[in-house]
mmCIF file of C-alpha atoms (C1' of nucleotides) in Angstrom:
data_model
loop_
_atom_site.group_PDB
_atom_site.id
_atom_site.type_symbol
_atom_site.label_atom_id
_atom_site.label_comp_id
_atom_site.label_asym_id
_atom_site.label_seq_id
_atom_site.Cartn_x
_atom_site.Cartn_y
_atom_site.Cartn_z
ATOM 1 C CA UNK A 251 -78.431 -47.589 28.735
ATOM 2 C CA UNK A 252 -76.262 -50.003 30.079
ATOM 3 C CA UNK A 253 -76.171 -49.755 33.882
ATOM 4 C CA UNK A 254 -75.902 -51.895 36.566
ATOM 5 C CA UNK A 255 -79.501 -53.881 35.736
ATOM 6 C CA UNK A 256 -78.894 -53.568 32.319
ATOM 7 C CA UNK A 257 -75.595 -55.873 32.440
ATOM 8 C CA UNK A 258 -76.843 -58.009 35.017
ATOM 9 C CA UNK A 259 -79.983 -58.401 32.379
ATOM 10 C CA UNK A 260 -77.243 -59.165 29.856
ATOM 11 C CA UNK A 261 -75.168 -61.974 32.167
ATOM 12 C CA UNK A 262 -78.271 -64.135 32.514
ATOM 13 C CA UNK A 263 -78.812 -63.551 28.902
ATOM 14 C CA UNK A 264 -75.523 -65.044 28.279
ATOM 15 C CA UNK A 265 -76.103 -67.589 30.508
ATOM 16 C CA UNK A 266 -79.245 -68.683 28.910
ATOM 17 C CA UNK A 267 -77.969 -68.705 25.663
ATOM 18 C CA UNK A 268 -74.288 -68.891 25.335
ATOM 19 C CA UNK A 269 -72.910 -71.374 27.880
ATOM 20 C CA UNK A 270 -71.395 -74.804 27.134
ATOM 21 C CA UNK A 271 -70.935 -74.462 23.156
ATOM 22 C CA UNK A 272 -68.310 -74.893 21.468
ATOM 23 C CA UNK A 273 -66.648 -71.502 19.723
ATOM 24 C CA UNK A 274 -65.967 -71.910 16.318
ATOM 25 C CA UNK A 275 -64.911 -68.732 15.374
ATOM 26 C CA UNK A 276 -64.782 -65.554 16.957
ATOM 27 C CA UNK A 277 -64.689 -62.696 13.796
ATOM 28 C CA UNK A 278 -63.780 -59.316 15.110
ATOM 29 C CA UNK A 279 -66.064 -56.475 12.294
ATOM 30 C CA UNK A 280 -64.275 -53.489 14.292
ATOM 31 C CA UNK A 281 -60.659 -52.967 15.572
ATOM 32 C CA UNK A 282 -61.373 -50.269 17.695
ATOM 33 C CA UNK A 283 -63.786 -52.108 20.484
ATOM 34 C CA UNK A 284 -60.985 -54.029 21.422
ATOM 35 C CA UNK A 285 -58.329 -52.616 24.331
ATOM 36 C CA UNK A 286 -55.011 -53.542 24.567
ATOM 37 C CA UNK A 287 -55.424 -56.765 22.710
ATOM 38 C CA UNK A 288 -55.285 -57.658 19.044
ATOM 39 C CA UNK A 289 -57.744 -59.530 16.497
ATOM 40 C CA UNK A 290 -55.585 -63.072 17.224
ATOM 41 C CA UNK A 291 -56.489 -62.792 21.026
ATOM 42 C CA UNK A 292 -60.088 -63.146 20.764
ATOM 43 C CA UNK A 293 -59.461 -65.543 17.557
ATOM 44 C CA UNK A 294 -57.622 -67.804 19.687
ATOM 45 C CA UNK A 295 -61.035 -68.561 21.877
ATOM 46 C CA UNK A 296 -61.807 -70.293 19.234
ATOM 47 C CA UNK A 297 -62.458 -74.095 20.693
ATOM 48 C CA UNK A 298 -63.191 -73.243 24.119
ATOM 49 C CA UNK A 299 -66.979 -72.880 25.760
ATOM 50 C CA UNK A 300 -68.142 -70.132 27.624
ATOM 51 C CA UNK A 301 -69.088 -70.528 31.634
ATOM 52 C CA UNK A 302 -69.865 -68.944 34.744
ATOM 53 C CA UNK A 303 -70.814 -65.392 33.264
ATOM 54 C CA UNK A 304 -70.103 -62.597 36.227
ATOM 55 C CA UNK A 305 -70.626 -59.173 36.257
ATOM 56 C CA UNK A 306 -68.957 -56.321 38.891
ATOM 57 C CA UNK A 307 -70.611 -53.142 38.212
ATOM 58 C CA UNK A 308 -70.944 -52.331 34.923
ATOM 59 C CA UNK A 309 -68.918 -54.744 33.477
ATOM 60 C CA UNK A 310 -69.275 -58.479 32.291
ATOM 61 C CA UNK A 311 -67.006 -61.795 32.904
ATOM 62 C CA UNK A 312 -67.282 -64.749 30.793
ATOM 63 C CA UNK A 313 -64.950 -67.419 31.322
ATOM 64 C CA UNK A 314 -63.758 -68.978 28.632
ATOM 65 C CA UNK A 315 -61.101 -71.865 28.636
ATOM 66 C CA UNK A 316 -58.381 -70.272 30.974
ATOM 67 C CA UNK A 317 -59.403 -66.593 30.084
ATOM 68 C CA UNK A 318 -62.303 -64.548 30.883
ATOM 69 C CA UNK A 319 -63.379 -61.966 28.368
ATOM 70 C CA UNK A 320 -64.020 -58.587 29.525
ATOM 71 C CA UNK A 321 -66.970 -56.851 28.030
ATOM 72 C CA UNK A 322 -68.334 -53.039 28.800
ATOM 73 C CA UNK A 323 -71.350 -51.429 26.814
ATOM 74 C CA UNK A 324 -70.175 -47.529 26.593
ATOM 75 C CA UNK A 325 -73.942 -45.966 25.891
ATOM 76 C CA UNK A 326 -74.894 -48.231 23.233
ATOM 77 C CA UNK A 327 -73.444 -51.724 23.646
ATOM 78 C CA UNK A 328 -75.610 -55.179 24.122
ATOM 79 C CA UNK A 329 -75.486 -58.202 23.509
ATOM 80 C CA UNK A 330 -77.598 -60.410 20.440
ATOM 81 C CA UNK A 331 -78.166 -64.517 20.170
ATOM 82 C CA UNK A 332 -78.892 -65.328 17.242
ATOM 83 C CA UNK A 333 -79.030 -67.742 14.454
ATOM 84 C CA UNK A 334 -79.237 -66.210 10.992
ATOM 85 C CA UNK A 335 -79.573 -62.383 10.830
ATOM 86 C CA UNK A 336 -78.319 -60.545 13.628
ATOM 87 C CA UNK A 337 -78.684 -56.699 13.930
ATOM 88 C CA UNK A 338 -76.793 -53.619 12.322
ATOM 89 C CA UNK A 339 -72.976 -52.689 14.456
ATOM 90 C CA UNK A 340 -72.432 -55.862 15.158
ATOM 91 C CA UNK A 341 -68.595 -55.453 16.773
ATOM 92 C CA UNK A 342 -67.667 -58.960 17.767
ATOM 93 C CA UNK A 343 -68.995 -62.127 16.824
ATOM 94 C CA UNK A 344 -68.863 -65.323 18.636
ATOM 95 C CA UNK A 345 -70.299 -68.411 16.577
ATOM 96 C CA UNK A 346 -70.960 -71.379 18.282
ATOM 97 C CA UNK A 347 -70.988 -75.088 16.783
ATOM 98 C CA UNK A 348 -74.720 -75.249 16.507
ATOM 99 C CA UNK A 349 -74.973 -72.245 14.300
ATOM 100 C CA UNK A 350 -75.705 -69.562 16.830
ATOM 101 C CA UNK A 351 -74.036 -66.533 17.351
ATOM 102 C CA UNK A 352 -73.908 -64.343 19.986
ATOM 103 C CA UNK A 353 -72.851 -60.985 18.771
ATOM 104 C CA UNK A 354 -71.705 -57.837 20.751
ATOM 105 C CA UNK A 355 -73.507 -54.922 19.291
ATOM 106 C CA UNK A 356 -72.393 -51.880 19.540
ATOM 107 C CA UNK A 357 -73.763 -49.034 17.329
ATOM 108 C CA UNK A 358 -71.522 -45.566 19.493
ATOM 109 C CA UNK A 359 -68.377 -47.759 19.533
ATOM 110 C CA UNK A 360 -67.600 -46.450 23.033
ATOM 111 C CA UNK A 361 -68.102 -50.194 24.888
ATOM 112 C CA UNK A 362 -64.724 -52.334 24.701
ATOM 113 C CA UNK A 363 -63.706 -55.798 25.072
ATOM 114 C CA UNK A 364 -61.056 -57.347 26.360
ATOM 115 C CA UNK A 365 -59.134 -60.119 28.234
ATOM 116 C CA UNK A 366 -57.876 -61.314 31.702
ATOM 117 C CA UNK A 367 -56.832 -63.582 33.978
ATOM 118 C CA UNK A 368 -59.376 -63.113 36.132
ATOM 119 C CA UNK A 369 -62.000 -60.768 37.233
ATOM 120 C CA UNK A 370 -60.627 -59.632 40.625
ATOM 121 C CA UNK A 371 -57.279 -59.144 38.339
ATOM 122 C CA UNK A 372 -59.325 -56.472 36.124
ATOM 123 C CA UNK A 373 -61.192 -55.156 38.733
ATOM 124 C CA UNK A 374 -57.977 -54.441 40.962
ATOM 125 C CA UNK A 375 -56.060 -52.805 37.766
ATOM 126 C CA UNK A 376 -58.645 -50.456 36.586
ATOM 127 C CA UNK A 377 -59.293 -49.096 39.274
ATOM 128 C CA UNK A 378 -62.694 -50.311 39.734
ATOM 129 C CA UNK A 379 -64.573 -50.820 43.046
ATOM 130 C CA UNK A 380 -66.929 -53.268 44.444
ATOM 131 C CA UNK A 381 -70.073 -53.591 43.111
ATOM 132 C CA UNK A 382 -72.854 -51.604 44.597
ATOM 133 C CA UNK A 383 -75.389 -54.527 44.894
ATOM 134 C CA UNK A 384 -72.114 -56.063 46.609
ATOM 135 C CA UNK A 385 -71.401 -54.265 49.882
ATOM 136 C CA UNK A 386 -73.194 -53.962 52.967
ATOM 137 C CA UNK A 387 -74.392 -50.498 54.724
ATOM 138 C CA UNK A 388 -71.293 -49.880 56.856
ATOM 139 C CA UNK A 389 -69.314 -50.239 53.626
ATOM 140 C CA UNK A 390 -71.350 -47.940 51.541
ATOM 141 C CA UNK A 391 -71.330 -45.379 54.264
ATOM 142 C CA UNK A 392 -67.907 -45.884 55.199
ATOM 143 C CA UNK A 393 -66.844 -45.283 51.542
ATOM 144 C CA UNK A 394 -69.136 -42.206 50.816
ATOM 145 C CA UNK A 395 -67.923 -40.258 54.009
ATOM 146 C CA UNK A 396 -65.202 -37.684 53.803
ATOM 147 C CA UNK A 397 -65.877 -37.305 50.382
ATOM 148 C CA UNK A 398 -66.323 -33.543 49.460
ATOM 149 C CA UNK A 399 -68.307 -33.696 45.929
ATOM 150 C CA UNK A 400 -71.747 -34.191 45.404
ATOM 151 C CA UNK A 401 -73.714 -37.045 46.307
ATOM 152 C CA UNK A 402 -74.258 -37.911 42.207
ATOM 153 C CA UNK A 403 -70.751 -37.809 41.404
ATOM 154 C CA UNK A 404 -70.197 -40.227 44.106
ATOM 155 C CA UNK A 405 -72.307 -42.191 43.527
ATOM 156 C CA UNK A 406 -71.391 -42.525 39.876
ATOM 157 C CA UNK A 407 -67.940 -42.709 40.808
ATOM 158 C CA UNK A 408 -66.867 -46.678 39.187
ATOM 159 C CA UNK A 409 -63.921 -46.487 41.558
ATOM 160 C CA UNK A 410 -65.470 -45.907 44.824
ATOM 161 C CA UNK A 411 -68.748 -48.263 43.812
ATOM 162 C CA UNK A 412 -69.427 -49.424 40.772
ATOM 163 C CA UNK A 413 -72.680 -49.897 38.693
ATOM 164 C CA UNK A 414 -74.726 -46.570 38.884
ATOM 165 C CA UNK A 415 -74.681 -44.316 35.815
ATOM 166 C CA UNK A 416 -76.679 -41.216 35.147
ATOM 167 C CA UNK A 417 -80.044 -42.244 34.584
ATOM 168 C CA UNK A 418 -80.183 -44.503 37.780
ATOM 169 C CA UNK A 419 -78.088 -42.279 40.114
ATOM 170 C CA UNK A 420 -80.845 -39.907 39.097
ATOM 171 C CA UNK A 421 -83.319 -42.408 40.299
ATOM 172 C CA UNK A 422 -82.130 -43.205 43.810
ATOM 173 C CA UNK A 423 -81.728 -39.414 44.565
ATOM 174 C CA UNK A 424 -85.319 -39.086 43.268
ATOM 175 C CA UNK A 425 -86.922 -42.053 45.619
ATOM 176 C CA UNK A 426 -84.699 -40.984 48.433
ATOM 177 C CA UNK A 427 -85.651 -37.210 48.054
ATOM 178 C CA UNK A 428 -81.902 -36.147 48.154
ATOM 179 C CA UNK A 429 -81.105 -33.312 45.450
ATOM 180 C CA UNK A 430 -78.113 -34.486 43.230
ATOM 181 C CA UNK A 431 -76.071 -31.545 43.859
ATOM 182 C CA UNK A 432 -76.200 -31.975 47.744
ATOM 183 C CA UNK A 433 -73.006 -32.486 49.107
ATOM 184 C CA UNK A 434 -71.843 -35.020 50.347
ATOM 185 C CA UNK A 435 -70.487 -33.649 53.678
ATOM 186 C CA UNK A 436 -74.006 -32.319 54.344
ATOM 187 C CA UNK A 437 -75.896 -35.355 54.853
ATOM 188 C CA UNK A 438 -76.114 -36.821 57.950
ATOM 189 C CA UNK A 439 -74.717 -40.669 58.558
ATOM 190 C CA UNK A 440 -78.076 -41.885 58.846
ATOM 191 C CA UNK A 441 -79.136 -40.438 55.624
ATOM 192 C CA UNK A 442 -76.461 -42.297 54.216
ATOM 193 C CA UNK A 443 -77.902 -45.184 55.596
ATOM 194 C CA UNK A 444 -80.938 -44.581 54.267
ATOM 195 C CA UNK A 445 -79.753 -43.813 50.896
ATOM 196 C CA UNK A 446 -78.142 -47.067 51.372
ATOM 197 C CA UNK A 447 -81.764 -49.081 51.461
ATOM 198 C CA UNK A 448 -83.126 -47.277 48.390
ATOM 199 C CA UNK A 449 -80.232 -47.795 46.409
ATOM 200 C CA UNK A 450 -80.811 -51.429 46.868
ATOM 201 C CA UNK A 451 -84.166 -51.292 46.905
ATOM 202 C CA UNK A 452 -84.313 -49.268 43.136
ATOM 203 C CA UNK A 453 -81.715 -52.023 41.602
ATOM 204 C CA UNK A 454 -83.322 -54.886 42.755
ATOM 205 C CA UNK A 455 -86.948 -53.189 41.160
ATOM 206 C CA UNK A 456 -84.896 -52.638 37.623
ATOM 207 C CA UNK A 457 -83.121 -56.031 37.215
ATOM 208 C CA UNK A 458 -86.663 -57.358 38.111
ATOM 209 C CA UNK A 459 -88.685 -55.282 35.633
ATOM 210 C CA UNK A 460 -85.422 -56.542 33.572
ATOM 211 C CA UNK A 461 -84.063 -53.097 32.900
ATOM 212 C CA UNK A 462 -87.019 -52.297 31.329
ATOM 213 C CA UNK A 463 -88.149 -48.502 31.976
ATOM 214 C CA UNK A 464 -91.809 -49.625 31.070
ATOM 215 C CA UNK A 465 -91.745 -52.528 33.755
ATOM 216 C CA UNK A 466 -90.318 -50.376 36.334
ATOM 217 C CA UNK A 467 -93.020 -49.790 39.440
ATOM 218 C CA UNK A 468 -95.616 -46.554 39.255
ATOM 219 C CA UNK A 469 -93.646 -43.340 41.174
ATOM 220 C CA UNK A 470 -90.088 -43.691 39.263
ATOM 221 C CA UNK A 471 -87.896 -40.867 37.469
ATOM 222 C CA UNK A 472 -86.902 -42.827 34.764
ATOM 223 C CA UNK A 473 -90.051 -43.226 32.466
ATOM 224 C CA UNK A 474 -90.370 -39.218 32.279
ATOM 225 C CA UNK A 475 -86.927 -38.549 32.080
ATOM 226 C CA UNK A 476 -86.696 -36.509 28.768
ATOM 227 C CA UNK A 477 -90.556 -35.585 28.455
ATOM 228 C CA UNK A 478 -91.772 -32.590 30.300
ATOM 229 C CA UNK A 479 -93.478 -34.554 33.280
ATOM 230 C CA UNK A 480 -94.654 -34.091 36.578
ATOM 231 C CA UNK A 481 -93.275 -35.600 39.478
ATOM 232 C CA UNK A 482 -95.826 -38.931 40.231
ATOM 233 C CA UNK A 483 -95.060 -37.843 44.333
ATOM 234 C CA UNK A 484 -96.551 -34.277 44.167
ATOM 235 C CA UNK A 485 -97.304 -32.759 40.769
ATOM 236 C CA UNK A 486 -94.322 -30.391 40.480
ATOM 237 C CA UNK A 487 -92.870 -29.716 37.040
ATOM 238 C CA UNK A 488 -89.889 -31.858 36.536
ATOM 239 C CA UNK A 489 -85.997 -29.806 36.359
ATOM 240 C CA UNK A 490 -83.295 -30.499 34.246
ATOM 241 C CA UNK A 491 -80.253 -29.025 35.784
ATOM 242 C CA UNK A 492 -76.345 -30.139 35.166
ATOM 243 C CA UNK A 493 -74.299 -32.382 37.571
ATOM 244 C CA UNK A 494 -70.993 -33.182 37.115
ATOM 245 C CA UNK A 495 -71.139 -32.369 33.879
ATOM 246 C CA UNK A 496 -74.001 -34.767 33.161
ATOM 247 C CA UNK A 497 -78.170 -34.259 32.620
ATOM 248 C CA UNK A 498 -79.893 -34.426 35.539
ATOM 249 C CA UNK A 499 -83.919 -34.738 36.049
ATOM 250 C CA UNK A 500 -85.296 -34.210 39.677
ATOM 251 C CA UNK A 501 -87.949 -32.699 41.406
ATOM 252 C CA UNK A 502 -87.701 -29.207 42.990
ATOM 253 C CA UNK A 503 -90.413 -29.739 45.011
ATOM 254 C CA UNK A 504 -89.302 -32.974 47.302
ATOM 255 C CA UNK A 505 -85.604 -33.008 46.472
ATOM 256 C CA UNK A 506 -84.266 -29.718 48.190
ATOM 257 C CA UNK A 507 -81.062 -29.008 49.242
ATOM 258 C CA UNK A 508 -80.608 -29.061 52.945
ATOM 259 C "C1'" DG B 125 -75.961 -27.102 9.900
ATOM 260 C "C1'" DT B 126 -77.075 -27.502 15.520
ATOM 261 C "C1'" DC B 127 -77.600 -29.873 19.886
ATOM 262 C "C1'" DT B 128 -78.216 -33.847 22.656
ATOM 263 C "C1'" DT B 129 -77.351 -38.582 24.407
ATOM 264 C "C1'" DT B 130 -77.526 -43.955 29.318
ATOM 265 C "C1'" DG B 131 -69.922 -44.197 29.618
ATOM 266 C "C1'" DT B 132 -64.975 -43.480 30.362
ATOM 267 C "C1'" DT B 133 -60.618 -41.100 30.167
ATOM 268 C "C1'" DG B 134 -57.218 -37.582 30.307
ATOM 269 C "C1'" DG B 135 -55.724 -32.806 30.790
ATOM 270 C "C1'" DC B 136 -55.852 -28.822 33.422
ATOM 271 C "C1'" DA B 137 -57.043 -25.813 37.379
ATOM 272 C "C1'" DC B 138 -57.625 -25.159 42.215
ATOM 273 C "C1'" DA C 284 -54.472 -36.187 46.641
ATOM 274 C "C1'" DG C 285 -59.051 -35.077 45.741
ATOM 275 C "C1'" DT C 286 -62.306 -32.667 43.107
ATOM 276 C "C1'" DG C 287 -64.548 -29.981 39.278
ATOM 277 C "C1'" DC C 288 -64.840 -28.907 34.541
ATOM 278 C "C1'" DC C 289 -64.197 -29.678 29.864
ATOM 279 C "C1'" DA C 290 -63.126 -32.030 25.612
ATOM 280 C "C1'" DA C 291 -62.777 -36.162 23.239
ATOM 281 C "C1'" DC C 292 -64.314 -40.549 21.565
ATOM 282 C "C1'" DA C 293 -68.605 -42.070 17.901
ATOM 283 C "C1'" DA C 294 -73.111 -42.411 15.842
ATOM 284 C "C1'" DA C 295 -77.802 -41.271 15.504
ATOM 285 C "C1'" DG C 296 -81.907 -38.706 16.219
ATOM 286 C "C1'" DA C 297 -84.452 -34.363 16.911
#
DNA sequence: GTCTTTGTTGGCAC
DNA sequence: AGTGCCAACAAAGA
């Protein structure tokens, strides 16, 4: 699940609940969600107070004393505050001096955490690019054009912008009536333009129904994603074809190649 | 037992 | 170099 709204769901929920405590012990349940840093790394946050939580696509910053941890979700990661029982894969726990926790849960073990000296540091060595939410039309064009893949790869494509997965890249395509196997080179610059407004337009909807598929506004993908539903613009039976490798839901009817 | 799954990475082919 | 395709990682549910 965790896209784009669902991390920016999870930095205010850091920020409403973790900031300004004092960690008392960070307890690591599960060597392998950490990435090219050992147990004693995260142990040694230990007295310092989380602040100014950021996020850059997919990924989430939390300062703490002169480091900033680096969190991802993989498919299955999130985060948990709470004070007595937490829930089941809990990977890392943070516990703060007033007896809360905040836990990252994990139950797939493909998320990771780890440190750096900044965000723009991390960002700049793995490779990943600004955040979608981040850059204005002429960038978003300017970085989609020339490219010779399909317009779902690139947009899931961390390095070039990050944030979209598969279940939201779906989504734009599906409001912007592009098929996800279009490519690239075939749509016109003002398309691109275009696709620009809904992308913003569907990311600002999800962090506002908080990531939550049931809050999302009547006409999206994303609810009947899975089911065998009709397409809320015009009835047609909904098609799961492969992109990239990856499921893909769309409408035949309104998203044809052109 | 099978297949599928919201993410990323690395190998290989073209 | 850029792109596509696949397997792998891991766990759980259908």
């Amino acid at each position: 699940m965790p896209e784009l709204p669902d991390v920016e769901v999870f930095r205010r929920y850091a920020g409403s609940t973790s900031l300004h405590k004092k960690i008392e012990e960070v307890e690591v349940r599960d060597d392998r969600i950490m990435e090219g840093i050992e147990r004693s790394d995260l142990e040694d946050l230990s007295g310092s107070e989380f602040e100014d939580p950021r996020r850059r696509g997919k990924y989430l910053f939390l300062k703490a004393g002169k480091r900033w941890v680096v969190m991802h979700f993989g498919m299955t990661g999130r985060l948990k505050y709470f004070r007595d029982r937490g829930p089941d894969h809990q990977k890392v726990m943070f516990r703060f001096e007033n007896g809360y926790n905040l836990a990252y849960v994990c139950t797939r073990v493909l998320g990771k955490i780890t440190l750096t000296g900044s965000p723009r540091e991390y960002a700049e060595e793995n490779d990943i690019g600004p955040d979608i939410m981040d850059i204005g039309r002429k960038e978003f064009v300017s970085r989609l054009s020339g490219k010779r893949g399909r317009i779902k790869s690139a947009l899931m494509d961390q390095s070039l912008m990050s944030g979209l997965g598969n279940i939201y890249a779906d989504e734009v395509l599906f409001q912007a009536g592009y098929h996800p196997g279009e490519r690239v080179s075939d749509i016109e610059e003002d398309g691109l333009e275009e696709l620009y407004g809904v992308v913003q337009d569907v990311l600002s909807a999800a962090v506002e129904a908080r990531a939550d598929p049931g809050e999302l506004p009547d006409g999206y993908l994303i609810p009947l994603r899975g089911k065998e539903g009709k397409c809320p613009r015009d009835g047609a039976e909904l098609k799961r074809i492969r992109v990239g490798g990856r499921s893909t839901y769309l409408c035949p009817k309104h998203q044809r190649m052109r």
